[in-house]
Amino acid sequence: MSPLDYLYESINCQLEALNPDDIDSQFILRYIRASAPPNTKVEKILKISRANDDERFNERNVGNRYLLWHGLLVEPLCAKGTGKQFGRGIYTADEFGKSLAYCSGVKKNGNESCCMLLCEVALGNTHMVTDKTSSDYRAQLDTSKYQSRTAHGSSIPDPRYTIIRDSGVRMPLGEIITCKNAQHLAHVCTHNEYIIADSSQIVIRYIVQFVR
């Protein structure tokens, strides 16, 4: 067995390059274009399947599932948490452009080659943060009541174009608009952020390789 084959088998996952004409690719590309800078060029979309991920995810049996972005920067997804602004946890976003700020890659010839994760996230009953003056927006999530925390931004994907795939997972494909929800007028951030404390509520579905 070659060293590369050994390494591939040792990470115990399957990677499948999607055809650009596949329906999955088309939806993902639309999701990216809704908020990506003009200089973003997608090179490859890989579908990923890791051993035991689905079993672990399904055992939690948490609903309200979305495909959300997670940038690859310093801490890996398996780390205890990737942010602190709204409490410790794994942070995801419904805008490619938001998670782009948390990506770093290999620079060559004036460009940077990066990767972004597109994850299925089970939000369940989410704690809505709409006011930064609230005393509990940075507190540890009360997991006896909630499975996630959502910080509402002033710029959001147009909710009219959120689709539900056959699996039941939602994809926010709308162009970015100003939030006009009367309940969210005191926005706590510029873009929506979704935070989970339990890593069993998130599964990596795709890796997007791109150049900027």
GROMACS .gro file of C-alpha atoms in nm:
model
  212
    1MET     CA    1   0.000   0.000   0.000
    2SER     CA    2   0.133   0.344  -0.091
    3PRO     CA    3   0.180   0.606   0.185
    4LEU     CA    4  -0.100   0.818   0.033
    5ASP     CA    5  -0.340   0.522   0.028
    6TYR     CA    6  -0.249   0.444   0.388
    7LEU     CA    7  -0.311   0.805   0.492
    8TYR     CA    8  -0.647   0.813   0.311
    9GLU     CA    9  -0.763   0.494   0.483
   10SER     CA   10  -0.639   0.610   0.823
   11ILE     CA   11  -0.865   0.918   0.826
   12ASN     CA   12  -1.156   0.676   0.779
   13CYS     CA   13  -1.368   0.888   0.547
   14GLN     CA   14  -1.485   0.887   0.188
   15LEU     CA   15  -1.443   1.182  -0.046
   16GLU     CA   16  -1.635   1.217  -0.372
   17ALA     CA   17  -1.577   1.500  -0.619
   18LEU     CA   18  -1.910   1.636  -0.741
   19ASN     CA   19  -1.979   1.700  -1.107
   20PRO     CA   20  -2.042   2.075  -1.157
   21ASP     CA   21  -2.369   1.988  -1.331
   22ASP     CA   22  -2.503   1.782  -1.038
   23ILE     CA   23  -2.804   1.930  -0.861
   24ASP     CA   24  -2.610   1.935  -0.531
   25SER     CA   25  -2.332   2.136  -0.697
   26GLN     CA   26  -2.580   2.381  -0.848
   27PHE     CA   27  -2.747   2.449  -0.514
   28ILE     CA   28  -2.411   2.488  -0.336
   29LEU     CA   29  -2.279   2.725  -0.604
   30ARG     CA   30  -2.593   2.936  -0.574
   31TYR     CA   31  -2.548   2.941  -0.196
   32ILE     CA   32  -2.189   3.060  -0.241
   33ARG     CA   33  -2.267   3.328  -0.501
   34ALA     CA   34  -2.529   3.489  -0.278
   35SER     CA   35  -2.259   3.639  -0.055
   36ALA     CA   36  -1.913   3.559  -0.199
   37PRO     CA   37  -1.682   3.838  -0.321
   38PRO     CA   38  -1.653   3.861  -0.703
   39ASN     CA   39  -1.294   3.729  -0.700
   40THR     CA   40  -1.399   3.395  -0.545
   41LYS     CA   41  -1.345   3.104  -0.784
   42VAL     CA   42  -1.471   2.760  -0.682
   43GLU     CA   43  -1.232   2.489  -0.795
   44LYS     CA   44  -1.385   2.175  -0.648
   45ILE     CA   45  -1.671   2.054  -0.430
   46LEU     CA   46  -1.612   1.732  -0.239
   47LYS     CA   47  -1.887   1.532  -0.074
   48ILE     CA   48  -1.757   1.383   0.249
   49SER     CA   49  -1.872   1.084   0.450
   50ARG     CA   50  -1.700   0.997   0.776
   51ALA     CA   51  -1.745   0.671   0.963
   52ASN     CA   52  -2.007   0.684   1.241
   53ASP     CA   53  -2.096   1.051   1.181
   54ASP     CA   54  -2.450   0.982   1.063
   55GLU     CA   55  -2.514   0.733   1.343
   56ARG     CA   56  -2.396   0.983   1.604
   57PHE     CA   57  -2.596   1.264   1.441
   58ASN     CA   58  -2.917   1.063   1.408
   59GLU     CA   59  -2.897   0.930   1.763
   60ARG     CA   60  -2.929   1.288   1.892
   61ASN     CA   61  -3.259   1.315   1.702
   62VAL     CA   62  -3.251   1.697   1.698
   63GLY     CA   63  -3.460   1.874   1.434
   64ASN     CA   64  -3.450   2.219   1.270
   65ARG     CA   65  -3.160   2.122   1.042
   66TYR     CA   66  -2.971   2.361   0.815
   67LEU     CA   67  -2.671   2.346   0.582
   68LEU     CA   68  -2.437   2.611   0.722
   69TRP     CA   69  -2.082   2.730   0.656
   70HIS     CA   70  -1.779   2.685   0.879
   71GLY     CA   71  -1.447   2.844   0.783
   72LEU     CA   72  -1.117   2.657   0.818
   73LEU     CA   73  -0.871   2.875   1.007
   74VAL     CA   74  -0.696   2.769   1.325
   75GLU     CA   75  -0.909   2.540   1.538
   76PRO     CA   76  -1.048   2.224   1.375
   77LEU     CA   77  -1.417   2.147   1.388
   78CYS     CA   78  -1.355   1.872   1.645
   79ALA     CA   79  -1.217   2.130   1.888
   80LYS     CA   80  -1.421   2.209   2.196
   81GLY     CA   81  -1.537   2.535   2.042
   82THR     CA   82  -1.453   2.786   1.773
   83GLY     CA   83  -1.581   3.112   1.917
   84LYS     CA   84  -1.675   3.303   2.231
   85GLN     CA   85  -1.871   3.615   2.135
   86PHE     CA   86  -2.207   3.454   2.207
   87GLY     CA   87  -2.083   3.185   2.441
   88ARG     CA   88  -1.841   2.899   2.387
   89GLY     CA   89  -1.931   2.666   2.103
   90ILE     CA   90  -1.895   2.578   1.736
   91TYR     CA   91  -1.990   2.878   1.521
   92THR     CA   92  -2.152   2.849   1.178
   93ALA     CA   93  -2.312   3.096   0.937
   94ASP     CA   94  -2.570   3.108   0.658
   95GLU     CA   95  -2.347   3.332   0.443
   96PHE     CA   96  -2.035   3.207   0.266
   97GLY     CA   97  -1.896   3.561   0.284
   98LYS     CA   98  -1.925   3.565   0.664
   99SER     CA   99  -1.731   3.240   0.712
  100LEU     CA  100  -1.476   3.357   0.454
  101ALA     CA  101  -1.327   3.580   0.724
  102TYR     CA  102  -1.233   3.264   0.914
  103CYS     CA  103  -1.052   3.093   0.626
  104SER     CA  104  -0.680   3.084   0.563
  105GLY     CA  105  -0.499   2.889   0.295
  106VAL     CA  106  -0.192   2.859   0.075
  107LYS     CA  107  -0.082   3.172  -0.109
  108LYS     CA  108   0.064   3.142  -0.457
  109ASN     CA  109   0.104   3.389  -0.745
  110GLY     CA  110  -0.099   3.653  -0.565
  111ASN     CA  111  -0.394   3.422  -0.497
  112GLU     CA  112  -0.492   3.220  -0.193
  113SER     CA  113  -0.624   2.864  -0.214
  114CYS     CA  114  -0.864   2.787   0.072
  115CYS     CA  115  -1.124   2.537   0.187
  116MET     CA  116  -1.463   2.588   0.349
  117LEU     CA  117  -1.684   2.332   0.521
  118LEU     CA  118  -2.056   2.307   0.448
  119CYS     CA  119  -2.211   2.127   0.743
  120GLU     CA  120  -2.549   1.991   0.835
  121VAL     CA  121  -2.633   2.150   1.170
  122ALA     CA  122  -2.921   2.041   1.392
  123LEU     CA  123  -3.029   2.359   1.570
  124GLY     CA  124  -3.328   2.215   1.754
  125ASN     CA  125  -3.487   2.462   1.994
  126THR     CA  126  -3.263   2.767   1.956
  127HIS     CA  127  -3.201   3.049   2.201
  128MET     CA  128  -3.260   3.370   2.004
  129VAL     CA  129  -3.021   3.657   2.076
  130THR     CA  130  -3.174   3.983   1.956
  131ASP     CA  131  -3.041   4.229   2.214
  132LYS     CA  132  -2.678   4.269   2.327
  133THR     CA  133  -2.793   4.438   2.645
  134SER     CA  134  -2.932   4.105   2.761
  135SER     CA  135  -2.726   3.959   3.043
  136ASP     CA  136  -2.732   3.604   2.909
  137TYR     CA  137  -2.615   3.639   2.549
  138ARG     CA  138  -2.261   3.531   2.643
  139ALA     CA  139  -2.363   3.290   2.917
  140GLN     CA  140  -2.317   2.918   2.873
  141LEU     CA  141  -2.613   2.776   2.682
  142ASP     CA  142  -2.880   2.623   2.904
  143THR     CA  143  -2.893   2.280   2.739
  144SER     CA  144  -3.192   2.178   2.948
  145LYS     CA  145  -3.396   2.426   2.740
  146TYR     CA  146  -3.203   2.482   2.418
  147GLN     CA  147  -2.989   2.291   2.168
  148SER     CA  148  -2.835   2.598   2.002
  149ARG     CA  149  -2.804   2.976   2.007
  150THR     CA  150  -2.886   3.207   1.714
  151ALA     CA  151  -2.751   3.562   1.695
  152HIS     CA  152  -2.958   3.763   1.448
  153GLY     CA  153  -2.776   3.989   1.204
  154SER     CA  154  -2.887   4.301   1.022
  155SER     CA  155  -2.801   4.141   0.685
  156ILE     CA  156  -2.962   3.805   0.608
  157PRO     CA  157  -3.030   3.571   0.315
  158ASP     CA  158  -3.372   3.650   0.170
  159PRO     CA  159  -3.590   3.394   0.355
  160ARG     CA  160  -3.827   3.362   0.058
  161TYR     CA  161  -3.561   3.155  -0.117
  162THR     CA  162  -3.477   2.909   0.159
  163ILE     CA  163  -3.538   2.562   0.020
  164ILE     CA  164  -3.594   2.228   0.192
  165ARG     CA  165  -3.410   1.934   0.038
  166ASP     CA  166  -3.555   1.583   0.022
  167SER     CA  167  -3.365   1.492   0.340
  168GLY     CA  168  -3.545   1.772   0.527
  169VAL     CA  169  -3.239   1.996   0.561
  170ARG     CA  170  -3.283   2.367   0.478
  171MET     CA  171  -3.056   2.571   0.249
  172PRO     CA  172  -3.081   2.954   0.261
  173LEU     CA  173  -3.020   3.040  -0.106
  174GLY     CA  174  -3.153   3.396  -0.113
  175GLU     CA  175  -2.954   3.707  -0.197
  176ILE     CA  176  -2.840   3.909   0.103
  177ILE     CA  177  -3.097   4.167   0.214
  178THR     CA  178  -3.153   4.398   0.511
  179CYS     CA  179  -3.348   4.227   0.787
  180LYS     CA  180  -3.687   4.390   0.837
  181ASN     CA  181  -3.821   4.156   1.102
  182ALA     CA  182  -3.973   4.381   1.369
  183GLN     CA  183  -3.858   4.138   1.640
  184HIS     CA  184  -3.493   4.172   1.531
  185LEU     CA  185  -3.454   4.549   1.507
  186ALA     CA  186  -3.187   4.556   1.779
  187HIS     CA  187  -2.944   4.340   1.583
  188VAL     CA  188  -2.652   4.200   1.778
  189CYS     CA  189  -2.427   4.146   1.475
  190THR     CA  190  -2.404   4.215   1.103
  191HIS     CA  191  -2.463   3.857   0.989
  192ASN     CA  192  -2.651   3.564   1.138
  193GLU     CA  193  -2.446   3.331   1.355
  194TYR     CA  194  -2.551   2.986   1.474
  195ILE     CA  195  -2.377   2.833   1.775
  196ILE     CA  196  -2.398   2.479   1.906
  197ALA     CA  197  -2.232   2.344   2.219
  198ASP     CA  198  -2.257   1.973   2.133
  199SER     CA  199  -2.045   1.853   1.839
  200SER     CA  200  -2.281   1.557   1.785
  201GLN     CA  201  -2.528   1.809   1.635
  202ILE     CA  202  -2.305   1.884   1.338
  203VAL     CA  203  -2.190   1.671   1.044
  204ILE     CA  204  -1.954   1.779   0.767
  205ARG     CA  205  -2.131   1.718   0.435
  206TYR     CA  206  -1.911   1.901   0.183
  207ILE     CA  207  -1.570   2.061   0.147
  208VAL     CA  208  -1.550   2.350  -0.098
  209GLN     CA  209  -1.206   2.425  -0.241
  210PHE     CA  210  -1.175   2.777  -0.382
  211VAL     CA  211  -0.932   3.050  -0.478
  212ARG     CA  212  -0.956   3.415  -0.383
   0.00000   0.00000   0.00000
